[in-house]
Amino acid sequence: MTVSHRLKSLCRTALGAVLGLGLAGAVAFQPVQAFAQAVEVAPAPVAAPRAVPQAEGAGPALWVVRDADSTLYLFGTVHVLRPTTAWGSARVDAAFDSADQVWFEISNPDDQAAVMPLVQQYGLSPTRPLSSLLTAEEMTVLNTIAASAGMPAGQIDVFRPWLAGLVLSVAPVMKAGYEPQSGVELVLKARAEAAGKPIQAFETIDKQVGILAGMSEADQLASLRMLLESWSDSAAELDQMVAAWASGDVQRLEELAVTEMQTETPALYEALLVRRNTDWADQIQTLLAGSGTVFIAVGAAHLAGDNSVQEILGDRGVTVTRE
């Protein structure tokens, strides 16, 4: 593997989290300075449903699971998007409109007040600062990234590695015009609320924070170091992932967002995707045992690769069909 290809791989590994963790959207709501100061932020106002530019061709991939009295749609999302991203689809709209209820990874990605106490409890480590864990060269790069996102010099030093990696992976793409308000979850959440559809979730923000905070310090540092090596390419790499997602090219999305994570940071891959996909498959089978129509929208990385939700369900004898 060439140095250039390795750097791209590392960048994609970090960005895979943007497609695989709803918490990324919640983090994107926070001003970067708020994380450094660990202050409370006022809740965001309830958003009105947004119009989405229509995708060319079929648009993002959609799957369905059916039995005698249940229809469950599976739709992959991107947690932060540019407002101009064309992903609208009559096929997806029809599936969403037919649903009795809507399921997300977390039900409140826009609840800023819920994030900050968790950051204070699990994301800060004043007695074990990053400067005691990283080399001087790595700290220089880290502070450069933080400064480019408007974070005062040195304030990121008290972050635990998982939080530094998450905040700094989101910051460059936000500067490039990506925003959580245009992310798929918030668009669909506003539509569901406007239509009076019940909203459910597989997880809570607390659990998602626990997934990252519960990783070993060595694994957290490995992921952070990979981000530091290639952060300047992050917006261009996310553009590639979004293009693959919006066109329904699941194989390409797997190559960009899943395979790289599996290869470069296996602990992160296991924590973010494999264990959670297995848990969600359990919950989906419980939904299937009931009745009605459910629209399920989760990060696109969960619906690609050998350990995707669909593959796990298929291994259990549940037929999942791409629409």
mmCIF file of C-alpha atoms in Angstrom:
data_model
loop_
_atom_site.group_PDB
_atom_site.id
_atom_site.type_symbol
_atom_site.label_atom_id
_atom_site.label_comp_id
_atom_site.label_asym_id
_atom_site.label_seq_id
_atom_site.Cartn_x
_atom_site.Cartn_y
_atom_site.Cartn_z
ATOM 1 C CA MET A 1 0.000 0.000 0.000
ATOM 2 C CA THR A 2 1.466 3.385 -0.977
ATOM 3 C CA VAL A 3 1.779 6.188 1.567
ATOM 4 C CA SER A 4 -0.858 8.180 -0.344
ATOM 5 C CA HIS A 5 -3.310 5.283 -0.335
ATOM 6 C CA ARG A 6 -2.676 4.607 3.349
ATOM 7 C CA LEU A 7 -3.417 8.216 4.262
ATOM 8 C CA LYS A 8 -6.678 8.071 2.325
ATOM 9 C CA SER A 9 -7.542 4.842 4.089
ATOM 10 C CA LEU A 10 -6.972 6.407 7.480
ATOM 11 C CA CYS A 11 -9.121 9.387 6.626
ATOM 12 C CA ARG A 12 -11.924 7.131 5.445
ATOM 13 C CA THR A 13 -11.680 5.165 8.672
ATOM 14 C CA ALA A 14 -12.386 8.309 10.691
ATOM 15 C CA LEU A 15 -15.189 9.374 8.364
ATOM 16 C CA GLY A 16 -16.755 5.941 8.550
ATOM 17 C CA ALA A 17 -17.875 6.982 12.010
ATOM 18 C CA VAL A 18 -19.830 9.854 10.451
ATOM 19 C CA LEU A 19 -21.882 7.256 8.565
ATOM 20 C CA GLY A 20 -21.992 4.799 11.432
ATOM 21 C CA LEU A 21 -22.718 6.761 14.591
ATOM 22 C CA GLY A 22 -25.741 8.962 15.172
ATOM 23 C CA LEU A 23 -23.775 10.728 17.892
ATOM 24 C CA ALA A 24 -21.734 12.349 15.109
ATOM 25 C CA GLY A 25 -24.789 14.362 14.151
ATOM 26 C CA ALA A 26 -25.390 15.359 17.763
ATOM 27 C CA VAL A 27 -21.765 16.458 18.112
ATOM 28 C CA ALA A 28 -22.056 18.515 14.935
ATOM 29 C CA PHE A 29 -24.755 20.631 16.579
ATOM 30 C CA GLN A 30 -22.337 21.877 19.198
ATOM 31 C CA PRO A 31 -20.071 24.838 18.556
ATOM 32 C CA VAL A 32 -16.579 23.380 18.777
ATOM 33 C CA GLN A 33 -15.737 25.935 21.445
ATOM 34 C CA ALA A 34 -18.551 24.562 23.609
ATOM 35 C CA PHE A 35 -16.736 21.250 23.925
ATOM 36 C CA ALA A 36 -13.573 22.994 24.987
ATOM 37 C CA GLN A 37 -15.411 25.018 27.619
ATOM 38 C CA ALA A 38 -17.773 22.158 28.609
ATOM 39 C CA VAL A 39 -20.714 24.544 28.957
ATOM 40 C CA GLU A 40 -24.424 23.957 28.551
ATOM 41 C CA VAL A 41 -25.939 24.898 25.199
ATOM 42 C CA ALA A 42 -29.582 25.873 24.739
ATOM 43 C CA PRO A 43 -31.745 23.251 23.005
ATOM 44 C CA ALA A 44 -32.205 23.694 19.257
ATOM 45 C CA PRO A 45 -35.647 24.800 18.068
ATOM 46 C CA VAL A 46 -37.912 22.214 16.481
ATOM 47 C CA ALA A 47 -37.181 22.161 12.763
ATOM 48 C CA ALA A 48 -39.806 22.331 10.049
ATOM 49 C CA PRO A 49 -39.675 19.628 7.366
ATOM 50 C CA ARG A 50 -37.061 20.467 4.721
ATOM 51 C CA ALA A 51 -37.396 20.026 0.992
ATOM 52 C CA VAL A 52 -34.719 17.652 -0.327
ATOM 53 C CA PRO A 53 -33.319 17.911 -3.881
ATOM 54 C CA GLN A 54 -34.328 14.887 -5.923
ATOM 55 C CA ALA A 55 -31.613 12.357 -6.664
ATOM 56 C CA GLU A 56 -30.724 11.375 -10.177
ATOM 57 C CA GLY A 57 -31.697 7.814 -10.954
ATOM 58 C CA ALA A 58 -33.006 5.557 -8.193
ATOM 59 C CA GLY A 59 -31.309 7.394 -5.318
ATOM 60 C CA PRO A 60 -30.074 5.839 -2.057
ATOM 61 C CA ALA A 61 -30.605 2.134 -1.435
ATOM 62 C CA LEU A 62 -33.713 0.861 0.341
ATOM 63 C CA TRP A 63 -34.379 -2.645 1.664
ATOM 64 C CA VAL A 64 -37.523 -4.306 2.974
ATOM 65 C CA VAL A 65 -38.387 -7.220 5.257
ATOM 66 C CA ARG A 66 -41.898 -8.655 5.081
ATOM 67 C CA ASP A 67 -43.977 -11.348 6.690
ATOM 68 C CA ALA A 68 -47.725 -11.969 6.795
ATOM 69 C CA ASP A 69 -48.547 -8.859 8.838
ATOM 70 C CA SER A 70 -45.361 -6.758 8.971
ATOM 71 C CA THR A 71 -43.378 -4.589 6.565
ATOM 72 C CA LEU A 72 -40.047 -3.187 7.752
ATOM 73 C CA TYR A 73 -38.077 -0.802 5.533
ATOM 74 C CA LEU A 74 -34.308 -0.354 6.067
ATOM 75 C CA PHE A 75 -32.786 2.908 4.869
ATOM 76 C CA GLY A 76 -29.165 4.002 5.242
ATOM 77 C CA THR A 77 -28.473 7.590 6.254
ATOM 78 C CA VAL A 78 -25.678 10.139 6.444
ATOM 79 C CA HIS A 79 -25.766 12.092 9.694
ATOM 80 C CA VAL A 80 -24.409 15.360 8.242
ATOM 81 C CA LEU A 81 -24.954 16.571 4.670
ATOM 82 C CA ARG A 82 -24.676 19.658 2.527
ATOM 83 C CA PRO A 83 -28.104 21.292 1.965
ATOM 84 C CA THR A 84 -27.631 20.826 -1.775
ATOM 85 C CA THR A 85 -27.104 17.051 -1.612
ATOM 86 C CA ALA A 86 -29.650 15.399 -3.930
ATOM 87 C CA TRP A 87 -30.976 12.304 -2.220
ATOM 88 C CA GLY A 88 -34.751 12.660 -2.512
ATOM 89 C CA SER A 89 -36.552 9.604 -3.855
ATOM 90 C CA ALA A 90 -40.227 8.935 -4.598
ATOM 91 C CA ARG A 91 -39.595 5.302 -3.662
ATOM 92 C CA VAL A 92 -38.222 6.219 -0.244
ATOM 93 C CA ASP A 93 -40.951 8.832 0.283
ATOM 94 C CA ALA A 94 -43.647 6.248 -0.416
ATOM 95 C CA ALA A 95 -42.102 3.789 2.030
ATOM 96 C CA PHE A 96 -41.793 6.486 4.688
ATOM 97 C CA ASP A 97 -45.348 7.724 4.175
ATOM 98 C CA SER A 98 -46.710 4.182 4.528
ATOM 99 C CA ALA A 99 -45.037 3.626 7.914
ATOM 100 C CA ASP A 100 -46.936 3.511 11.187
ATOM 101 C CA GLN A 101 -43.779 4.397 13.106
ATOM 102 C CA VAL A 102 -40.195 5.514 12.426
ATOM 103 C CA TRP A 103 -37.043 4.133 14.068
ATOM 104 C CA PHE A 104 -33.642 5.841 14.276
ATOM 105 C CA GLU A 105 -30.341 5.015 15.972
ATOM 106 C CA ILE A 106 -31.159 7.666 18.580
ATOM 107 C CA SER A 107 -34.398 9.597 18.850
ATOM 108 C CA ASN A 108 -32.858 12.953 19.816
ATOM 109 C CA PRO A 109 -29.787 13.751 17.684
ATOM 110 C CA ASP A 110 -30.705 17.441 17.966
ATOM 111 C CA ASP A 111 -30.880 17.449 21.779
ATOM 112 C CA GLN A 112 -27.821 19.526 22.553
ATOM 113 C CA ALA A 113 -28.591 19.692 26.267
ATOM 114 C CA ALA A 114 -28.361 15.889 26.481
ATOM 115 C CA VAL A 115 -24.864 15.759 24.995
ATOM 116 C CA MET A 116 -22.912 18.187 27.154
ATOM 117 C CA PRO A 117 -23.353 16.453 30.549
ATOM 118 C CA LEU A 118 -22.142 13.217 28.952
ATOM 119 C CA VAL A 119 -19.133 15.020 27.516
ATOM 120 C CA GLN A 120 -18.338 16.422 30.943
ATOM 121 C CA GLN A 121 -18.660 13.008 32.590
ATOM 122 C CA TYR A 122 -17.017 10.719 30.032
ATOM 123 C CA GLY A 123 -15.074 12.921 27.623
ATOM 124 C CA LEU A 124 -12.743 14.993 29.786
ATOM 125 C CA SER A 125 -9.589 13.867 31.579
ATOM 126 C CA PRO A 126 -7.672 16.803 33.106
ATOM 127 C CA THR A 127 -5.391 14.438 35.051
ATOM 128 C CA ARG A 128 -4.392 12.483 31.944
ATOM 129 C CA PRO A 129 -4.201 15.092 29.164
ATOM 130 C CA LEU A 130 -3.583 14.277 25.536
ATOM 131 C CA SER A 131 -0.174 15.932 25.759
ATOM 132 C CA SER A 132 0.885 13.103 28.095
ATOM 133 C CA LEU A 133 -0.261 10.477 25.579
ATOM 134 C CA LEU A 134 0.751 11.919 22.200
ATOM 135 C CA THR A 135 4.124 12.985 20.855
ATOM 136 C CA ALA A 136 4.995 16.658 20.484
ATOM 137 C CA GLU A 137 4.582 16.325 16.709
ATOM 138 C CA GLU A 138 1.150 14.752 17.100
ATOM 139 C CA MET A 139 0.076 17.501 19.495
ATOM 140 C CA THR A 140 1.150 20.112 16.963
ATOM 141 C CA VAL A 141 -1.098 18.559 14.335
ATOM 142 C CA LEU A 142 -3.953 18.158 16.813
ATOM 143 C CA ASN A 143 -3.767 21.812 17.863
ATOM 144 C CA THR A 144 -3.613 22.880 14.220
ATOM 145 C CA ILE A 145 -6.845 21.030 13.475
ATOM 146 C CA ALA A 146 -8.475 22.428 16.599
ATOM 147 C CA ALA A 147 -7.409 25.978 15.714
ATOM 148 C CA SER A 148 -8.805 25.609 12.187
ATOM 149 C CA ALA A 149 -12.174 24.791 13.785
ATOM 150 C CA GLY A 150 -12.048 27.807 16.080
ATOM 151 C CA MET A 151 -10.993 26.038 19.260
ATOM 152 C CA PRO A 152 -8.653 28.029 21.519
ATOM 153 C CA ALA A 153 -5.118 26.693 21.660
ATOM 154 C CA GLY A 154 -4.495 24.045 24.273
ATOM 155 C CA GLN A 155 -8.106 23.578 25.382
ATOM 156 C CA ILE A 156 -8.477 20.256 23.582
ATOM 157 C CA ASP A 157 -5.666 18.859 25.732
ATOM 158 C CA VAL A 158 -8.142 17.774 28.439
ATOM 159 C CA PHE A 159 -10.227 15.704 26.000
ATOM 160 C CA ARG A 160 -10.115 11.939 26.192
ATOM 161 C CA PRO A 161 -8.893 10.515 22.863
ATOM 162 C CA TRP A 162 -12.360 9.294 21.763
ATOM 163 C CA LEU A 163 -13.889 12.760 22.138
ATOM 164 C CA ALA A 164 -10.972 14.517 20.461
ATOM 165 C CA GLY A 165 -11.261 12.140 17.517
ATOM 166 C CA LEU A 166 -15.016 12.554 17.185
ATOM 167 C CA VAL A 167 -15.024 16.350 17.434
ATOM 168 C CA LEU A 168 -12.061 16.766 15.104
ATOM 169 C CA SER A 169 -13.500 14.342 12.524
ATOM 170 C CA VAL A 170 -16.689 16.402 12.349
ATOM 171 C CA ALA A 171 -15.107 19.876 12.417
ATOM 172 C CA PRO A 172 -13.435 19.898 8.947
ATOM 173 C CA VAL A 173 -16.539 18.655 7.134
ATOM 174 C CA MET A 174 -18.677 21.251 8.902
ATOM 175 C CA LYS A 175 -16.311 23.920 7.583
ATOM 176 C CA ALA A 176 -16.802 22.439 4.110
ATOM 177 C CA GLY A 177 -20.536 23.083 4.246
ATOM 178 C CA TYR A 178 -21.858 19.882 5.801
ATOM 179 C CA GLU A 179 -24.422 20.390 8.554
ATOM 180 C CA PRO A 180 -26.568 18.226 10.843
ATOM 181 C CA GLN A 181 -29.727 20.144 9.969
ATOM 182 C CA SER A 182 -29.488 18.720 6.454
ATOM 183 C CA GLY A 183 -28.595 15.241 7.703
ATOM 184 C CA VAL A 184 -31.099 12.539 6.843
ATOM 185 C CA GLU A 185 -32.222 11.832 10.413
ATOM 186 C CA LEU A 186 -33.303 15.379 11.137
ATOM 187 C CA VAL A 187 -35.087 15.703 7.806
ATOM 188 C CA LEU A 188 -37.002 12.482 8.444
ATOM 189 C CA LYS A 189 -37.573 13.311 12.109
ATOM 190 C CA ALA A 190 -39.226 16.599 11.149
ATOM 191 C CA ARG A 191 -41.392 14.790 8.607
ATOM 192 C CA ALA A 192 -42.403 12.176 11.158
ATOM 193 C CA GLU A 193 -43.316 14.815 13.728
ATOM 194 C CA ALA A 194 -45.319 16.784 11.174
ATOM 195 C CA ALA A 195 -47.216 13.625 10.205
ATOM 196 C CA GLY A 196 -47.753 12.540 13.822
ATOM 197 C CA LYS A 197 -45.758 9.331 13.397
ATOM 198 C CA PRO A 198 -44.350 7.815 16.610
ATOM 199 C CA ILE A 199 -40.550 7.949 16.784
ATOM 200 C CA GLN A 200 -38.550 5.127 18.375
ATOM 201 C CA ALA A 201 -34.827 4.409 18.687
ATOM 202 C CA PHE A 202 -32.504 1.438 18.959
ATOM 203 C CA GLU A 203 -30.180 3.268 21.352
ATOM 204 C CA THR A 204 -29.752 6.367 23.500
ATOM 205 C CA ILE A 205 -27.100 9.068 23.292
ATOM 206 C CA ASP A 206 -25.812 7.735 26.625
ATOM 207 C CA LYS A 207 -25.234 4.317 25.096
ATOM 208 C CA GLN A 208 -23.462 5.740 22.048
ATOM 209 C CA VAL A 209 -21.144 7.786 24.248
ATOM 210 C CA GLY A 210 -20.528 4.644 26.291
ATOM 211 C CA ILE A 211 -19.497 2.715 23.176
ATOM 212 C CA LEU A 212 -16.677 5.149 22.449
ATOM 213 C CA ALA A 213 -15.763 5.971 26.037
ATOM 214 C CA GLY A 214 -15.663 2.254 26.858
ATOM 215 C CA MET A 215 -12.964 1.477 24.307
ATOM 216 C CA SER A 216 -9.498 0.944 25.713
ATOM 217 C CA GLU A 217 -7.255 3.980 25.814
ATOM 218 C CA ALA A 218 -4.900 2.262 23.362
ATOM 219 C CA ASP A 219 -7.708 1.766 20.838
ATOM 220 C CA GLN A 220 -8.929 5.327 21.311
ATOM 221 C CA LEU A 221 -5.420 6.625 20.683
ATOM 222 C CA ALA A 222 -4.988 4.447 17.590
ATOM 223 C CA SER A 223 -8.138 5.925 16.062
ATOM 224 C CA LEU A 224 -7.116 9.467 16.987
ATOM 225 C CA ARG A 225 -3.640 9.049 15.501
ATOM 226 C CA MET A 226 -5.150 7.880 12.226
ATOM 227 C CA LEU A 227 -7.265 11.011 12.083
ATOM 228 C CA LEU A 228 -4.237 13.205 12.722
ATOM 229 C CA GLU A 229 -2.421 11.686 9.754
ATOM 230 C CA SER A 230 -4.951 12.671 7.113
ATOM 231 C CA TRP A 231 -7.461 15.200 8.416
ATOM 232 C CA SER A 232 -6.970 17.664 5.551
ATOM 233 C CA ASP A 233 -8.548 15.227 3.072
ATOM 234 C CA SER A 234 -11.667 14.576 5.140
ATOM 235 C CA ALA A 235 -14.164 16.743 3.236
ATOM 236 C CA ALA A 236 -13.121 15.333 -0.145
ATOM 237 C CA GLU A 237 -13.295 11.791 1.196
ATOM 238 C CA LEU A 238 -16.741 12.358 2.682
ATOM 239 C CA ASP A 239 -17.837 13.751 -0.679
ATOM 240 C CA GLN A 240 -16.945 10.381 -2.227
ATOM 241 C CA MET A 241 -18.870 8.482 0.423
ATOM 242 C CA VAL A 242 -21.933 10.679 0.034
ATOM 243 C CA ALA A 243 -21.848 10.331 -3.751
ATOM 244 C CA ALA A 244 -21.785 6.543 -3.432
ATOM 245 C CA TRP A 245 -24.617 6.599 -0.882
ATOM 246 C CA ALA A 246 -26.813 9.014 -2.845
ATOM 247 C CA SER A 247 -26.491 6.922 -6.017
ATOM 248 C CA GLY A 248 -27.276 3.652 -4.235
ATOM 249 C CA ASP A 249 -23.789 2.226 -4.870
ATOM 250 C CA VAL A 250 -23.597 0.075 -1.751
ATOM 251 C CA GLN A 251 -20.501 -1.817 -2.866
ATOM 252 C CA ARG A 252 -18.553 1.412 -3.315
ATOM 253 C CA LEU A 253 -19.814 2.701 0.019
ATOM 254 C CA GLU A 254 -18.644 -0.517 1.644
ATOM 255 C CA GLU A 255 -15.173 -0.040 0.163
ATOM 256 C CA LEU A 256 -14.942 3.560 1.338
ATOM 257 C CA ALA A 257 -16.576 3.484 4.762
ATOM 258 C CA VAL A 258 -16.622 -0.073 6.056
ATOM 259 C CA THR A 259 -13.697 -2.068 4.671
ATOM 260 C CA GLU A 260 -11.191 0.620 5.624
ATOM 261 C CA MET A 261 -12.487 0.745 9.190
ATOM 262 C CA GLN A 262 -12.444 -3.052 9.440
ATOM 263 C CA THR A 263 -8.843 -3.174 8.204
ATOM 264 C CA GLU A 264 -7.311 -0.139 9.885
ATOM 265 C CA THR A 265 -9.130 -0.005 13.236
ATOM 266 C CA PRO A 266 -10.693 -3.404 13.966
ATOM 267 C CA ALA A 267 -11.613 -2.469 17.538
ATOM 268 C CA LEU A 268 -13.554 0.563 16.313
ATOM 269 C CA TYR A 269 -15.198 -1.551 13.613
ATOM 270 C CA GLU A 270 -16.286 -4.132 16.183
ATOM 271 C CA ALA A 271 -17.577 -1.479 18.592
ATOM 272 C CA LEU A 272 -19.311 0.812 16.097
ATOM 273 C CA LEU A 273 -20.709 -1.700 13.651
ATOM 274 C CA VAL A 274 -20.596 -5.406 14.454
ATOM 275 C CA ARG A 275 -21.918 -5.441 18.022
ATOM 276 C CA ARG A 276 -24.501 -2.761 17.357
ATOM 277 C CA ASN A 277 -25.712 -4.364 14.119
ATOM 278 C CA THR A 278 -26.207 -7.619 16.010
ATOM 279 C CA ASP A 279 -28.229 -5.869 18.709
ATOM 280 C CA TRP A 280 -30.349 -4.045 16.119
ATOM 281 C CA ALA A 281 -31.023 -7.279 14.263
ATOM 282 C CA ASP A 282 -32.415 -8.655 17.522
ATOM 283 C CA GLN A 283 -34.710 -5.651 17.861
ATOM 284 C CA ILE A 284 -35.775 -5.842 14.224
ATOM 285 C CA GLN A 285 -36.782 -9.466 14.666
ATOM 286 C CA THR A 286 -38.895 -8.408 17.637
ATOM 287 C CA LEU A 287 -40.574 -5.791 15.444
ATOM 288 C CA LEU A 288 -41.128 -8.407 12.760
ATOM 289 C CA ALA A 289 -42.895 -10.606 15.287
ATOM 290 C CA GLY A 290 -45.440 -7.815 15.712
ATOM 291 C CA SER A 291 -47.515 -6.201 12.997
ATOM 292 C CA GLY A 292 -47.633 -2.987 10.986
ATOM 293 C CA THR A 293 -45.242 -0.976 8.821
ATOM 294 C CA VAL A 294 -42.014 0.465 10.205
ATOM 295 C CA PHE A 295 -39.472 2.738 8.523
ATOM 296 C CA ILE A 296 -35.968 2.222 9.948
ATOM 297 C CA ALA A 297 -33.280 4.816 9.210
ATOM 298 C CA VAL A 298 -29.744 4.193 10.501
ATOM 299 C CA GLY A 299 -26.245 5.189 9.431
ATOM 300 C CA ALA A 300 -25.422 3.869 5.965
ATOM 301 C CA ALA A 301 -22.320 2.063 7.224
ATOM 302 C CA HIS A 302 -24.604 -0.295 9.167
ATOM 303 C CA LEU A 303 -26.222 -1.477 5.935
ATOM 304 C CA ALA A 304 -23.037 -2.325 4.013
ATOM 305 C CA GLY A 305 -20.527 -5.148 4.303
ATOM 306 C CA ASP A 306 -20.367 -8.712 5.561
ATOM 307 C CA ASN A 307 -21.574 -7.777 9.047
ATOM 308 C CA SER A 308 -24.365 -5.463 7.940
ATOM 309 C CA VAL A 309 -27.784 -5.625 9.543
ATOM 310 C CA GLN A 310 -29.138 -7.308 6.406
ATOM 311 C CA GLU A 311 -26.423 -9.988 6.405
ATOM 312 C CA ILE A 312 -26.995 -10.772 10.073
ATOM 313 C CA LEU A 313 -30.733 -11.065 9.496
ATOM 314 C CA GLY A 314 -30.133 -13.220 6.419
ATOM 315 C CA ASP A 315 -27.897 -15.570 8.410
ATOM 316 C CA ARG A 316 -30.825 -16.013 10.794
ATOM 317 C CA GLY A 317 -33.182 -16.971 7.995
ATOM 318 C CA VAL A 318 -34.857 -13.570 7.593
ATOM 319 C CA THR A 319 -35.275 -12.559 3.946
ATOM 320 C CA VAL A 320 -34.176 -8.997 3.234
ATOM 321 C CA THR A 321 -34.888 -7.666 -0.254
ATOM 322 C CA ARG A 322 -33.557 -4.552 -1.907
ATOM 323 C CA GLU A 323 -36.441 -2.493 -3.263
#
